[in-house]
CSV table of C-alpha atoms in Angstrom, one decimal:
chain,number,residue,atom,x,y,z
W,767,MET,CA,-56.4,58.6,11.2
W,768,PRO,CA,-57.6,57.8,7.7
W,769,ARG,CA,-57.3,54.2,7.3
W,770,PRO,CA,-55.3,53.9,4.1
W,771,LEU,CA,-52.8,55.8,6.0
W,772,LEU,CA,-53.0,53.7,9.1
W,773,LEU,CA,-52.6,50.7,6.7
W,774,VAL,CA,-49.2,52.3,5.3
W,775,LEU,CA,-47.8,53.1,8.8
W,776,THR,CA,-48.8,49.6,10.1
W,777,LEU,CA,-46.9,47.8,6.9
W,778,THR,CA,-43.7,50.0,7.4
W,779,LEU,CA,-43.3,49.3,11.3
W,780,VAL,CA,-43.7,45.6,10.3
W,781,ALA,CA,-41.2,45.9,7.8
W,782,ALA,CA,-38.7,47.8,9.8
W,783,SER,CA,-39.2,45.1,12.6
W,784,ALA,CA,-38.2,42.5,10.1
W,785,VAL,CA,-35.2,44.1,9.2
W,786,LEU,CA,-34.1,44.6,12.9
W,787,VAL,CA,-34.8,41.0,13.4
W,788,THR,CA,-33.0,39.4,10.2
W,789,ALA,CA,-29.8,41.9,10.2
W,790,PRO,CA,-26.7,40.1,10.8
W,791,PRO,CA,-24.9,40.6,14.1
W,792,SER,CA,-22.0,42.8,14.1
W,793,THR,CA,-18.5,41.1,14.6
W,794,ALA,CA,-14.9,42.0,15.8
W,795,ALA,CA,-13.5,39.9,13.3
W,796,GLY,CA,-13.8,41.8,10.0
W,797,PRO,CA,-16.0,44.0,7.8
W,798,THR,CA,-18.8,41.3,7.6
W,799,LEU,CA,-21.7,44.0,7.3
W,800,SER,CA,-19.9,45.9,4.2
W,801,ALA,CA,-18.4,45.1,1.2
W,802,PHE,CA,-14.9,43.7,0.7
W,803,LYS,CA,-12.5,46.4,-0.8
W,804,HIS,CA,-11.1,45.5,-4.4
W,805,PRO,CA,-8.4,45.0,-5.2
W,806,GLY,CA,-7.8,44.2,-1.8
W,807,VAL,CA,-5.5,41.0,-1.2
W,808,LEU,CA,-2.1,42.0,-0.2
W,809,VAL,CA,-2.1,44.9,-2.5
W,810,ASP,CA,-4.4,47.7,-3.1
W,811,LYS,CA,-5.1,50.2,-6.1
W,812,ALA,CA,-3.2,52.9,-4.3
W,813,GLN,CA,-0.2,50.9,-3.7
W,814,LEU,CA,-0.2,49.4,-7.3
W,815,ASP,CA,-0.7,53.2,-8.8
W,816,PHE,CA,2.5,54.3,-6.6
W,817,ALA,CA,4.5,51.4,-8.0
W,818,ARG,CA,3.4,52.0,-11.6
W,819,GLN,CA,4.2,55.8,-11.1
W,820,GLN,CA,7.8,55.0,-9.7
W,821,VAL,CA,8.6,52.5,-12.6
W,822,GLN,CA,7.3,55.3,-15.4
W,823,ALA,CA,9.3,57.8,-13.5
W,824,GLY,CA,12.7,55.4,-13.4
W,825,ALA,CA,12.5,55.8,-9.4
W,826,GLN,CA,13.9,53.3,-7.0
W,827,PRO,CA,13.9,50.6,-5.5
W,828,GLN,CA,10.9,50.0,-7.6
W,829,THR,CA,12.6,50.3,-11.2
W,830,ALA,CA,15.3,47.7,-10.2
W,831,ALA,CA,12.5,45.4,-8.9
W,832,TYR,CA,10.4,45.7,-12.2
W,833,ASP,CA,13.5,45.0,-14.3
W,834,ALA,CA,14.2,42.0,-12.1
W,835,MET,CA,10.6,40.8,-12.4
W,836,LYS,CA,10.1,41.5,-16.0
W,837,ALA,CA,13.9,39.4,-16.8
W,838,SER,CA,12.5,36.4,-14.6
W,839,SER,CA,11.2,33.1,-16.2
W,840,TYR,CA,8.1,33.8,-14.4
W,841,ALA,CA,7.6,36.7,-17.0
W,842,ALA,CA,7.9,35.1,-20.2
W,843,LEU,CA,5.1,35.7,-22.7
W,844,SER,CA,5.8,32.1,-24.0
W,845,TYR,CA,5.5,30.8,-20.5
W,846,THR,CA,3.8,27.1,-20.5
W,847,PRO,CA,1.5,26.0,-17.5
W,848,LYS,CA,1.9,22.7,-16.6
W,849,PRO,CA,-1.5,21.8,-14.8
W,850,ARG,CA,-2.6,18.4,-13.5
W,851,ALA,CA,-5.4,16.8,-12.2
W,852,ILE,CA,-3.9,15.6,-8.8
W,853,VAL,CA,-0.9,17.0,-7.3
W,854,GLU,CA,0.9,14.9,-4.9
W,855,CYS,CA,3.5,16.2,-2.5
W,856,GLY,CA,5.2,14.2,0.1
W,857,SER,CA,7.5,15.6,2.9
W,858,ASN,CA,9.8,18.1,1.4
W,859,SER,CA,8.0,17.7,-1.5
W,860,ASN,CA,9.0,14.1,-2.1
W,861,PRO,CA,7.3,12.6,-4.1
W,862,ASN,CA,6.9,16.0,-6.2
W,863,TYR,CA,4.1,15.2,-8.7
W,864,GLY,CA,3.3,18.6,-10.0
W,865,CYS,CA,4.3,20.5,-6.8
W,866,SER,CA,6.8,22.6,-8.3
W,867,ASP,CA,5.1,23.1,-11.5
W,868,GLU,CA,1.9,24.1,-9.7
W,869,ARG,CA,4.0,27.0,-7.3
W,870,ASN,CA,5.8,28.0,-10.2
W,871,ASP,CA,2.5,28.5,-12.2
W,872,ALA,CA,0.9,30.4,-9.6
W,873,LEU,CA,3.7,32.7,-9.1
W,874,ALA,CA,3.9,33.2,-12.7
W,875,ALA,CA,0.0,34.2,-13.1
W,876,TYR,CA,0.6,36.7,-10.3
W,877,THR,CA,3.8,38.0,-12.0
W,878,HIS,CA,2.0,38.4,-15.3
W,879,ALA,CA,-0.9,40.2,-13.4
W,880,LEU,CA,1.5,42.7,-12.2
W,881,LEU,CA,3.0,43.2,-15.3
W,882,TRP,CA,-0.4,43.8,-16.9
W,883,TYR,CA,-0.9,46.5,-14.0
W,884,ILE,CA,2.5,48.1,-14.4
W,885,THR,CA,2.6,48.1,-18.4
W,886,ARG,CA,-1.0,48.0,-19.6
W,887,ASP,CA,-0.2,45.3,-22.2
W,888,ASP,CA,-3.1,42.9,-22.6
W,889,ARG,CA,-1.0,40.2,-23.3
W,890,TYR,CA,0.3,40.0,-19.7
W,891,ALA,CA,-3.5,39.8,-18.4
W,892,LYS,CA,-4.2,37.5,-21.2
W,893,LYS,CA,-1.2,35.0,-20.1
W,894,SER,CA,-2.2,35.4,-16.5
W,895,ILE,CA,-5.3,34.2,-17.6
W,896,GLN,CA,-4.2,31.5,-19.5
W,897,ILE,CA,-2.2,29.9,-16.6
W,898,MET,CA,-5.3,30.0,-14.5
W,899,ASP,CA,-7.6,28.5,-16.7
W,900,ALA,CA,-5.2,25.7,-17.3
W,901,TRP,CA,-5.3,24.9,-13.6
W,902,SER,CA,-8.9,25.3,-13.4
W,903,ALA,CA,-9.6,23.0,-16.1
W,904,VAL,CA,-8.2,19.9,-14.7
W,905,LEU,CA,-7.3,20.2,-10.8
W,906,ARG,CA,-9.2,18.1,-8.7
W,907,ASP,CA,-7.3,17.7,-5.5
W,908,HIS,CA,-3.9,17.6,-3.4
W,909,THR,CA,-2.4,14.5,-1.9
W,910,ASN,CA,-0.1,13.1,0.5
W,911,SER,CA,1.7,14.5,3.6
W,912,ASN,CA,2.4,17.8,2.3
W,913,ALA,CA,-1.0,18.5,0.8
W,914,PRO,CA,-2.2,21.3,3.3
W,915,LEU,CA,1.0,23.7,2.9
W,916,GLN,CA,1.2,23.0,-1.1
W,917,THR,CA,-2.2,24.3,-1.1
W,918,GLY,CA,-1.3,27.2,0.7
W,919,TRP,CA,1.6,28.2,-1.2
W,920,SER,CA,-0.1,28.1,-4.5
W,921,GLY,CA,-3.5,29.2,-3.1
W,922,ALA,CA,-1.7,32.5,-1.8
W,923,SER,CA,-0.4,33.4,-5.2
W,924,PHE,CA,-3.2,32.3,-7.3
W,925,SER,CA,-5.6,34.4,-5.4
W,926,ARG,CA,-3.6,37.5,-5.9
W,927,ALA,CA,-3.3,36.8,-9.3
W,928,GLY,CA,-7.0,36.3,-9.9
W,929,GLU,CA,-7.7,39.4,-7.6
W,930,LEU,CA,-5.7,41.7,-9.8
W,931,ILE,CA,-6.9,40.3,-13.0
W,932,LYS,CA,-10.7,40.4,-11.8
W,933,HIS,CA,-10.6,43.8,-10.6
W,934,THR,CA,-8.1,45.4,-12.9
W,935,TYR,CA,-8.5,43.9,-16.4
W,936,GLY,CA,-11.4,45.0,-18.3
W,937,GLY,CA,-11.0,42.4,-21.0
W,938,THR,CA,-12.6,38.8,-21.2
W,939,TRP,CA,-12.0,36.1,-18.5
W,940,ALA,CA,-14.5,33.7,-19.8
W,941,GLN,CA,-13.8,30.8,-17.3
W,942,ARG,CA,-13.6,33.4,-14.1
W,943,GLY,CA,-16.1,31.2,-12.7
W,944,ARG,CA,-14.6,28.0,-13.1
W,945,PHE,CA,-11.3,29.5,-11.2
W,946,GLU,CA,-13.5,30.7,-8.5
W,947,ALA,CA,-15.3,27.2,-8.1
W,948,MET,CA,-11.4,25.9,-8.3
W,949,LEU,CA,-10.4,28.0,-5.3
W,950,ARG,CA,-13.8,27.5,-3.3
W,951,THR,CA,-14.0,23.7,-3.8
W,952,VAL,CA,-10.2,22.3,-4.0
W,953,TYR,CA,-7.8,25.0,-2.3
W,954,LEU,CA,-10.0,26.4,0.6
W,955,PRO,CA,-11.4,23.5,2.4
W,956,GLU,CA,-7.7,22.3,2.8
W,957,VAL,CA,-6.4,25.4,4.4
W,958,ARG,CA,-9.3,27.3,6.2
W,959,ASN,CA,-9.1,24.8,9.3
W,960,GLY,CA,-5.3,25.5,10.2
W,961,ALA,CA,-2.7,23.1,10.7
W,962,GLY,CA,-3.1,22.0,14.2
W,963,CYS,CA,-0.1,20.9,15.7
W,964,LYS,CA,2.2,21.4,12.5
W,965,ASN,CA,5.2,23.8,12.5
W,966,GLY,CA,3.6,27.4,12.6
W,967,ASN,CA,4.5,28.1,9.1
W,968,TRP,CA,2.4,26.0,7.8
W,969,GLU,CA,-0.6,27.4,9.4
W,970,LEU,CA,0.4,30.9,8.7
W,971,ILE,CA,1.1,30.2,5.0
W,972,MET,CA,-2.3,28.4,5.1
W,973,THR,CA,-3.9,31.2,6.5
W,974,ASP,CA,-2.4,33.5,4.1
W,975,ALA,CA,-3.9,31.5,1.3
W,976,ALA,CA,-7.3,31.3,3.0
W,977,ILE,CA,-7.6,35.0,3.8
W,978,GLY,CA,-6.7,35.9,0.2
W,979,ILE,CA,-9.1,33.3,-1.4
W,980,ALA,CA,-11.9,34.8,1.1
W,981,VAL,CA,-11.4,38.1,-0.2
W,982,PHE,CA,-11.3,37.1,-4.0
W,983,LEU,CA,-14.8,35.2,-3.5
W,984,ASP,CA,-16.2,37.9,-1.1
W,985,ASP,CA,-16.8,35.1,1.6
W,986,HIS,CA,-16.9,36.8,4.7
W,987,ALA,CA,-17.1,33.5,6.6
W,988,ALA,CA,-14.0,32.5,5.6
W,989,PHE,CA,-12.2,35.8,6.3
W,990,ASP,CA,-13.3,35.8,9.9
W,991,LYS,CA,-12.2,32.3,9.9
W,992,ALA,CA,-9.1,33.4,8.9
W,993,VAL,CA,-8.6,36.3,11.0
W,994,SER,CA,-9.7,33.7,13.9
W,995,ILE,CA,-6.8,31.4,13.3
W,996,TRP,CA,-4.4,34.0,12.7
W,997,ARG,CA,-5.1,35.4,16.2
W,998,GLY,CA,-4.5,32.2,17.6
W,999,ARG,CA,-1.7,31.1,15.7
W,1000,LEU,CA,0.4,34.1,16.0
W,1001,PRO,CA,1.2,34.0,19.9
W,1002,GLY,CA,2.1,30.5,19.7
W,1003,TYR,CA,4.7,31.4,17.0
W,1004,VAL,CA,6.3,34.7,18.2
W,1005,TYR,CA,7.0,34.9,21.7
W,1006,GLU,CA,6.2,37.9,24.0
W,1007,THR,CA,7.6,38.2,27.9
W,1008,THR,CA,3.8,39.3,28.3
W,1009,ASP,CA,2.6,35.5,27.4
W,1010,GLY,CA,4.2,34.2,30.8
W,1011,SER,CA,7.0,32.1,31.5
W,1012,TYR,CA,7.1,30.4,28.3
W,1013,PRO,CA,5.0,30.7,25.2
W,1014,LYS,CA,1.4,30.1,24.7
W,1015,ALA,CA,0.1,26.9,22.5
W,1016,PRO,CA,-1.5,27.6,19.2
W,1017,SER,CA,-5.2,27.7,19.5
W,1018,THR,CA,-5.3,24.7,16.8
W,1019,CYS,CA,-3.0,22.9,18.9
W,1020,PRO,CA,-4.3,22.8,22.2
W,1021,SER,CA,-2.8,19.5,23.3
W,1022,LYS,CA,0.7,21.4,23.9
W,1023,GLU,CA,-0.3,22.3,27.8
W,1024,THR,CA,2.8,21.7,29.8
W,1025,ARG,CA,6.4,23.6,30.0
W,1026,ASP,CA,8.1,20.3,28.6
W,1027,GLU,CA,5.5,19.9,26.0
W,1028,ILE,CA,6.2,23.7,24.4
W,1029,ILE,CA,9.8,23.4,24.7
W,1030,ASP,CA,9.7,20.4,22.6
W,1031,TYR,CA,7.6,22.2,20.1
W,1032,TRP,CA,10.0,25.1,20.1
W,1033,GLN,CA,12.9,22.8,19.0
W,1034,GLY,CA,14.3,22.2,22.2
W,1035,GLN,CA,14.5,25.8,23.3
W,1036,SER,CA,14.3,26.3,26.8
W,1037,THR,CA,14.9,30.1,27.4
W,1038,PHE,CA,12.7,32.7,25.8
W,1039,SER,CA,12.9,36.3,24.8
W,1040,ASN,CA,10.9,38.5,22.8
W,1041,GLY,CA,11.1,37.7,19.4
W,1042,LEU,CA,11.5,34.4,19.4
W,1043,ALA,CA,9.7,32.0,17.2
W,1044,GLN,CA,8.5,28.9,17.3
W,1045,GLU,CA,11.0,27.6,14.3
W,1046,THR,CA,14.0,29.8,15.2
W,1047,CYS,CA,16.2,27.1,16.1
W,1048,ARG,CA,14.8,24.8,13.7
W,1049,ASP,CA,16.1,27.4,10.9
W,1050,PHE,CA,15.6,31.1,9.9
W,1051,GLY,CA,14.4,29.8,6.4
W,1052,HIS,CA,11.1,28.3,7.8
W,1053,THR,CA,11.0,30.8,10.5
W,1054,GLY,CA,11.0,33.7,7.5
W,1055,TRP,CA,8.1,32.0,5.7
W,1056,GLY,CA,6.0,32.0,9.2
W,1057,LEU,CA,7.0,35.6,9.8
W,1058,THR,CA,6.0,36.9,6.2
W,1059,ALA,CA,2.9,34.8,5.8
W,1060,ALA,CA,1.7,36.2,9.3
W,1061,THR,CA,2.5,40.0,7.8
W,1062,HIS,CA,0.6,38.8,4.4
W,1063,VAL,CA,-2.7,38.1,6.5
W,1064,ALA,CA,-2.2,41.5,8.3
W,1065,GLU,CA,-1.7,43.2,5.0
W,1066,THR,CA,-4.6,41.9,3.4
W,1067,ALA,CA,-6.7,42.3,6.6
W,1068,TYR,CA,-5.6,46.0,6.7
W,1069,HIS,CA,-7.1,46.6,3.4
W,1070,GLN,CA,-10.3,45.3,4.4
W,1071,GLY,CA,-10.3,47.3,7.6
W,1072,VAL,CA,-9.2,45.0,10.2
W,1073,ASP,CA,-5.9,46.5,11.7
W,1074,LEU,CA,-4.3,42.9,12.9
W,1075,TYR,CA,-1.3,45.1,13.0
W,1076,ALA,CA,-1.9,47.2,15.6
W,1077,GLU,CA,-3.3,44.1,17.6
W,1078,ALA,CA,0.0,42.4,17.5
W,1079,GLY,CA,2.8,45.1,16.6
W,1080,LYS,CA,4.8,44.7,19.2
W,1081,ARG,CA,5.1,41.0,18.7
W,1082,LEU,CA,5.7,41.1,14.9
W,1083,THR,CA,8.3,44.1,15.1
W,1084,ASP,CA,10.1,42.2,17.6
W,1085,GLY,CA,9.9,38.6,15.5
W,1086,PHE,CA,11.6,40.6,12.7
W,1087,TYR,CA,14.1,42.4,14.7
W,1088,PHE,CA,15.1,39.3,16.9
W,1089,HIS,CA,16.0,37.4,13.5
W,1090,THR,CA,17.3,40.3,11.2
W,1091,ARG,CA,19.8,41.6,14.0
W,1092,LEU,CA,21.3,37.9,13.9
W,1093,GLU,CA,21.4,38.1,10.0
W,1094,ASN,CA,23.2,41.3,10.0
W,1095,GLY,CA,26.1,39.7,12.2
W,1096,ALA,CA,25.0,39.8,15.5
W,1097,ALA,CA,26.8,37.2,17.8
W,1098,THR,CA,24.4,34.5,18.7
W,1099,PRO,CA,23.7,34.1,22.5
W,1100,SER,CA,24.9,31.2,24.0
W,1101,ASN,CA,21.6,30.1,25.2
W,1102,LEU,CA,20.1,30.2,21.9
W,1103,CYS,CA,19.8,27.0,19.8
W,1104,GLY,CA,22.7,25.7,21.8
W,1105,GLY,CA,24.7,28.9,20.3
W,1106,THR,CA,24.2,28.3,16.8
W,1107,VAL,CA,21.6,29.2,14.4
W,1108,LYS,CA,21.0,28.1,10.5
W,1109,LYS,CA,20.4,31.6,8.9
W,1110,GLY,CA,18.7,32.5,5.7
W,1111,LEU,CA,15.6,34.4,6.6
W,1112,GLY,CA,15.0,35.4,3.1
W,1113,ALA,CA,13.6,38.6,1.4
W,1114,VAL,CA,10.9,38.8,3.6
W,1115,THR,CA,11.1,42.1,5.4
W,1116,GLU,CA,9.6,44.4,3.0
W,1117,ILE,CA,6.0,44.6,4.0
W,1118,VAL,CA,6.3,44.6,7.7
W,1119,TYR,CA,8.8,47.4,7.3
W,1120,ASN,CA,6.7,49.6,5.0
W,1121,HIS,CA,3.7,49.2,7.5
W,1122,TYR,CA,5.2,50.4,10.7
W,1123,HIS,CA,7.8,52.7,9.3
W,1124,ASN,CA,6.3,54.3,6.1
W,1125,ARG,CA,2.9,54.4,7.4
W,1126,LEU,CA,3.3,54.9,11.1
W,1127,GLY,CA,6.7,56.1,11.4
W,1128,GLN,CA,8.3,53.4,13.6
W,1129,GLU,CA,12.1,53.4,13.4
W,1130,MET,CA,13.3,50.0,12.7
W,1131,PRO,CA,16.9,50.4,11.6
W,1132,THR,CA,18.1,46.7,12.0
W,1133,THR,CA,15.1,45.6,10.0
W,1134,LEU,CA,15.9,48.4,7.3
W,1135,ARG,CA,19.3,47.5,6.9
W,1136,TYR,CA,18.6,43.6,6.2
W,1137,THR,CA,15.6,44.9,4.2
W,1138,GLU,CA,17.9,46.9,1.6
W,1139,SER,CA,20.4,44.3,1.5
W,1140,LYS,CA,17.9,41.9,0.1
W,1141,ARG,CA,16.4,44.3,-2.5
W,1142,PRO,CA,15.0,44.0,-5.0
W,1143,ALA,CA,13.1,41.1,-3.4
W,1144,GLY,CA,12.4,38.2,-6.0
W,1145,ALA,CA,10.0,35.4,-5.9
W,1146,ASN,CA,9.9,32.4,-4.1
W,1147,TYR,CA,7.4,29.8,-3.1
W,1148,PHE,CA,4.5,32.2,-2.1
W,1149,PHE,CA,5.8,35.7,-2.0
W,1150,ALA,CA,7.0,37.5,-5.0
W,1151,TRP,CA,8.3,40.9,-6.1
W,1152,GLU,CA,7.4,42.8,-2.6
W,1153,THR,CA,10.3,45.3,-3.5
W,1154,LEU,CA,7.8,46.6,-6.2
W,1155,THR,CA,4.9,46.6,-4.7
W,1156,HIS,CA,5.8,47.7,-1.1
W,1157,ALA,CA,9.0,49.3,-0.9
W,1158,ASN,CA,8.8,52.7,0.5
W,1159,ASN,CA,5.0,52.7,-0.4
W,1160,PRO,CA,2.9,54.9,2.2
W,1161,ARG,CA,-0.3,54.2,0.6
């Protein structure tokens, strides 16, 4: 064989060997070897296009949802953000130094991003950018006891707003890098490692923010970490009889080892059935936050090729059935929360119903009845306009 050809073959084999040695290993957690799909935080382009087509056609329930969104204070083109350098939030947001302002501004940024996509009116995109830029110019930290939860609430909405503008708006966003740096250095470190033994809605909301920020930043390690936290928390939040005679402890709270410790953690509830949640006997409002945050994580992961819905299908559907059945008027069993529950689940069922019914064809009449009673779903803390984006949306 001629020496030049031999040299070429030798170099080729060396290069190929180097690739085989340095290629990153595959993982079960997520698409770490391929690019993320954009937009892909809670909604993707196909879903957005479907919602836009429905509104343009005057179809329901999207048109009523769009009208409610456009009439809300979050949608005003005169909306003025109220950023601050340090957001201090104590228990129950007391003290409230910027807590409500930050949550509202994040929801407004997402609202204007959706309005931009539906209308193609540049003014809405520019308003969303203005809100995000206002915060990225000054925010340095979240403090006091509610800091992790506050960061989750606001980070979830900000990541959705940023994702839509970054990947659907062709205009100028000069300070996008600064906004990305804010999410990377102020928000993500606060939410990425979970909430330990706090009530489960905390960790699920924080993970909702973490996975949205991860996709927006194209951060595969953060994405994988969020998926891992979710997998370790959900069985510690929604019970299934296959778990054993009592619920599992969340992976971030291994200190809850005994039955008595678990009963105390589950608000004193000592009998367990499919779909019961760790906060059911606290109140349905916080439980709704936990359930919908869990669904948000699954929806974002689904868009990125990781089917958490399939992994936890019975657990999620049982969780929503358990609570919507009671919300719809079923009698509270005497062995549940002492025979009395605090209702108020909220408009949190559009996404889970859409996936299991409209994508997979599963019958969920109890959840449907409740979902229809809450339409059009509005905006609250960290979820917004999900009738518009997900109702009857097969994409």
